[in-house]
Tab-separated table of C-alpha atoms in Angstrom:
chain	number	residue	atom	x	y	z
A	1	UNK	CA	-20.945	155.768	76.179
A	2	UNK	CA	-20.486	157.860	72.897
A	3	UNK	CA	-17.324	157.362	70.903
A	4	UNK	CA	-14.451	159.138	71.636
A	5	UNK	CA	-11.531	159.840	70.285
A	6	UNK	CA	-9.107	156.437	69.545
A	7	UNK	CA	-12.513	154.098	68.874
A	8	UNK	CA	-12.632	152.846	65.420
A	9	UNK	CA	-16.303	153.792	63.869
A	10	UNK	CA	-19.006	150.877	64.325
A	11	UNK	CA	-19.304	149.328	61.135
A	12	UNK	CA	-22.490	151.032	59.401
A	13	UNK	CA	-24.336	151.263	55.482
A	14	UNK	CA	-25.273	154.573	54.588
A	15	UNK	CA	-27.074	155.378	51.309
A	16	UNK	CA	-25.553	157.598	48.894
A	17	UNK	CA	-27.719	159.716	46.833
A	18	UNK	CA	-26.397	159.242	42.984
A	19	UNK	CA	-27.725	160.336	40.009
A	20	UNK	CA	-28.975	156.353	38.922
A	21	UNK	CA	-30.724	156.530	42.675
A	22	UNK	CA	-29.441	155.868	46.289
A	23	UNK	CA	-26.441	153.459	46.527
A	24	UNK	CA	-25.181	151.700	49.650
A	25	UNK	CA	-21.687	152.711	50.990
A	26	UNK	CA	-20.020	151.236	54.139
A	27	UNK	CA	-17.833	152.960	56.463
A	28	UNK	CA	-14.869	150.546	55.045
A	29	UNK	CA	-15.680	151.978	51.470
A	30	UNK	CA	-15.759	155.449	52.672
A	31	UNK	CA	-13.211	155.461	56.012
A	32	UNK	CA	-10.533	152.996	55.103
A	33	UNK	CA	-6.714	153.868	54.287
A	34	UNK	CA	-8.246	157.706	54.048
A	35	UNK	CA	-8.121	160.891	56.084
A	36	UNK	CA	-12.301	161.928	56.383
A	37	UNK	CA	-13.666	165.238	57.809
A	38	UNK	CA	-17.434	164.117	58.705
A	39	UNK	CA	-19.757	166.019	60.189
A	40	UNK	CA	-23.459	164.954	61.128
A	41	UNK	CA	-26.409	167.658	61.442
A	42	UNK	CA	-29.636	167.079	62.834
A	43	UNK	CA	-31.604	167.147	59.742
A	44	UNK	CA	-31.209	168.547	56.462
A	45	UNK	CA	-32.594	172.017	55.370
A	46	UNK	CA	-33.479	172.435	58.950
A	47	UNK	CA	-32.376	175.642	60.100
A	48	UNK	CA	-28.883	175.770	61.145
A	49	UNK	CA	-28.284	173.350	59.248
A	50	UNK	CA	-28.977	174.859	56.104
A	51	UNK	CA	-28.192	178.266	56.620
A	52	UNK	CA	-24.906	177.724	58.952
A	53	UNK	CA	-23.350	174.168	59.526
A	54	UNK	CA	-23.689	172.931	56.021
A	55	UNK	CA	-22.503	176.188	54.116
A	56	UNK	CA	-19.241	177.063	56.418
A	57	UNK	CA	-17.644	173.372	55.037
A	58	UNK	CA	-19.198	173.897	51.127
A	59	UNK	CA	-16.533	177.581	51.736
A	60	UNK	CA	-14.097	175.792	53.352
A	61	UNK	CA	-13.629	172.781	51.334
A	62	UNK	CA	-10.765	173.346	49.523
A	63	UNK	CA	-8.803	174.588	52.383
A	64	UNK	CA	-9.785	171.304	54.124
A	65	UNK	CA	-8.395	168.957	51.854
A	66	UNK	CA	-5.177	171.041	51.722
A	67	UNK	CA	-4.493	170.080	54.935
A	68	UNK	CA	-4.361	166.183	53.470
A	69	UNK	CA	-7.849	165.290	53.853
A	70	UNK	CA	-9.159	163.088	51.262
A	71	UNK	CA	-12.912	163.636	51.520
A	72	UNK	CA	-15.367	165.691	53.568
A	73	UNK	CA	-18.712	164.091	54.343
A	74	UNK	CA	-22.223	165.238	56.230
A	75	UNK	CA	-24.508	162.737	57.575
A	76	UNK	CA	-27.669	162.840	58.671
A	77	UNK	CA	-31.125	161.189	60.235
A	78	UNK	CA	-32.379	161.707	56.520
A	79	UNK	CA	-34.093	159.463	53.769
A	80	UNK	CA	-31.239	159.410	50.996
A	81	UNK	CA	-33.395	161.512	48.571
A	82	UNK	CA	-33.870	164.736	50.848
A	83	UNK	CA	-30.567	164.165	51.254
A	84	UNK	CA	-29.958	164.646	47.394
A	85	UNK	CA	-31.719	167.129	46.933
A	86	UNK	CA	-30.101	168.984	49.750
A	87	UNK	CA	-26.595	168.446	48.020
A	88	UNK	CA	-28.505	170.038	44.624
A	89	UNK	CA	-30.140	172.969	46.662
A	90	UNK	CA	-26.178	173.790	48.602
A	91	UNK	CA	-23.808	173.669	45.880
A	92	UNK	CA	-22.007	171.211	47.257
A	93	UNK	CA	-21.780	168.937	44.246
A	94	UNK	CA	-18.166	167.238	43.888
A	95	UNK	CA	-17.411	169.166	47.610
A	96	UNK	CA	-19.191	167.003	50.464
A	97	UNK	CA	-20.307	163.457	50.173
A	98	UNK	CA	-24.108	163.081	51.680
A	99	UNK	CA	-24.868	160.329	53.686
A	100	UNK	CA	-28.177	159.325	54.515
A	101	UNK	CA	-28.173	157.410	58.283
A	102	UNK	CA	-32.517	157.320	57.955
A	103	UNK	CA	-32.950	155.043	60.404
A	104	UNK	CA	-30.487	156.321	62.943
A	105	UNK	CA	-28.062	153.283	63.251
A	106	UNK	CA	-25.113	154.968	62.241
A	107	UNK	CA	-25.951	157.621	64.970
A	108	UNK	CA	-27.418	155.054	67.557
A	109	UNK	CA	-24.031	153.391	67.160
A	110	UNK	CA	-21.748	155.826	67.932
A	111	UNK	CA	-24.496	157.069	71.015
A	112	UNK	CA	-25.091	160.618	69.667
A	113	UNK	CA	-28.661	160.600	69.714
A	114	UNK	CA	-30.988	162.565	70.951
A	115	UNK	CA	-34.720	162.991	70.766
A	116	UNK	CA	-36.500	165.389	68.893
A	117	UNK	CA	-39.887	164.370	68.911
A	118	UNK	CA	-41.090	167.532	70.742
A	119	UNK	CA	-39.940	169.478	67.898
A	120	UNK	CA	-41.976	166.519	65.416
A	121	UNK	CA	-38.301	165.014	64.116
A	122	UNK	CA	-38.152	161.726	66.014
A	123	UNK	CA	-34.702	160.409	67.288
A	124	UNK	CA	-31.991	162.243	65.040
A	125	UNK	CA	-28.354	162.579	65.301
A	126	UNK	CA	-26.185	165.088	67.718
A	127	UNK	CA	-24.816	167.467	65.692
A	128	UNK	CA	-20.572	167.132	65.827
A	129	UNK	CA	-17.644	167.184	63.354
A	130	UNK	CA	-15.164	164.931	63.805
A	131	UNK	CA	-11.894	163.759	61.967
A	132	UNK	CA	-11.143	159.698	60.961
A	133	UNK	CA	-7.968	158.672	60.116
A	134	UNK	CA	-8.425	154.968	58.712
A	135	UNK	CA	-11.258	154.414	60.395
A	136	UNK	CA	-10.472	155.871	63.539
A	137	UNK	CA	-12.014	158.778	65.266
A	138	UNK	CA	-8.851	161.282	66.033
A	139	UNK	CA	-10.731	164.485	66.558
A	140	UNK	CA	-14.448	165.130	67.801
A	141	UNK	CA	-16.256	168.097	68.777
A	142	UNK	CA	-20.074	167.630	69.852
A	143	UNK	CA	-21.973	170.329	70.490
A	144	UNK	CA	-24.110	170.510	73.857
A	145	UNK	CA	-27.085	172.115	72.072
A	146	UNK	CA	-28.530	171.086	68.805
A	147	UNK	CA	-29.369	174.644	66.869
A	148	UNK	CA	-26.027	175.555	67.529
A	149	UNK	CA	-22.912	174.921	65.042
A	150	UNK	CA	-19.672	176.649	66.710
A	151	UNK	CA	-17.424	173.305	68.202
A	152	UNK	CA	-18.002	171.522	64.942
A	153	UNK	CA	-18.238	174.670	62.681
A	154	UNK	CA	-16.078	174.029	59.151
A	155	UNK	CA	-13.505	177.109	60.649
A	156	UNK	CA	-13.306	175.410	63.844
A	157	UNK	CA	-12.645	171.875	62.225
A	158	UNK	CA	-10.179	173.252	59.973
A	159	UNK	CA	-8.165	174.988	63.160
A	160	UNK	CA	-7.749	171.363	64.152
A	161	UNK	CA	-5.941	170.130	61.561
């Protein structure tokens, strides 16, 4: 069953792309004692991605942590160097952490998979937004289709909070 809301995240290490090279983060380092806005894409500079999911929470960042949210983060089914130079080619420097999930564990865990390989992406994360309050999934919205972005859009995230 995927998580819903009330489960605590599976513990997972993501890599973190940093100017001296990828660094490991763990959902303590990034989820505990804080108020997180993540949202997971497909794959970066696909598509929607690119051109809808990722920009709507680069605009709406600063609104976001107004409402008393201490970081905003994407992940994705991603190799932790696309997924720096995707954070170089948005703008969102200093705005959205990236988090590179490349083999899908993160995204097996919480059972928001699905398979891509028809398209030539292999298994790759549902696309959803979702808010974590210590570790703890209080809102998530996962969309039914893949190439679309509206339930876990940035403006519908922020309507949430």
């Amino acid at each position: 069953m995927p998580i819903s809301v009330g489960e605590k995240l599976p513990s997972a290490t993501f890599r973190v792309p940093t100017e001296d090279g990828p660094v490991p983060k763990t959902t303590d380092e990034i989820f505990k004692g804080k108020k997180v806005v993540l949202f997971a894409v497909p794959g970066a500079f696909t598509p929607t991605c690119h051109k809808n999911h990722l920009p709507g929470y680069v605009h709406e960042a600063d609104a976001i942590t107004a409402k008393g949210v201490d970081a905003i983060a994407v992940v994705s089914v991603n190799d932790p160097f696309v997924m720096g130079a995707w954070e170089k080619a948005s703008g969102a420097d200093g705005k959205i952490v990236f988090l590179a999930d490349p083999d899908a564990s993160f995204a097996s865990a919480l059972d928001l998979t699905f398979d891509g390989s028809a398209a030539g992406l292999g298994v790759r994360s549902k696309r959803y937004s979702m808010v974590v309050e210590d570790g703890v999934v209080t809102r998530l919205n996962v969309e039914d289709v893949p190439s679309k972005a509206d339930i876990s859009s940035a403006t519908a995230l922020l309507a949430q909070l």
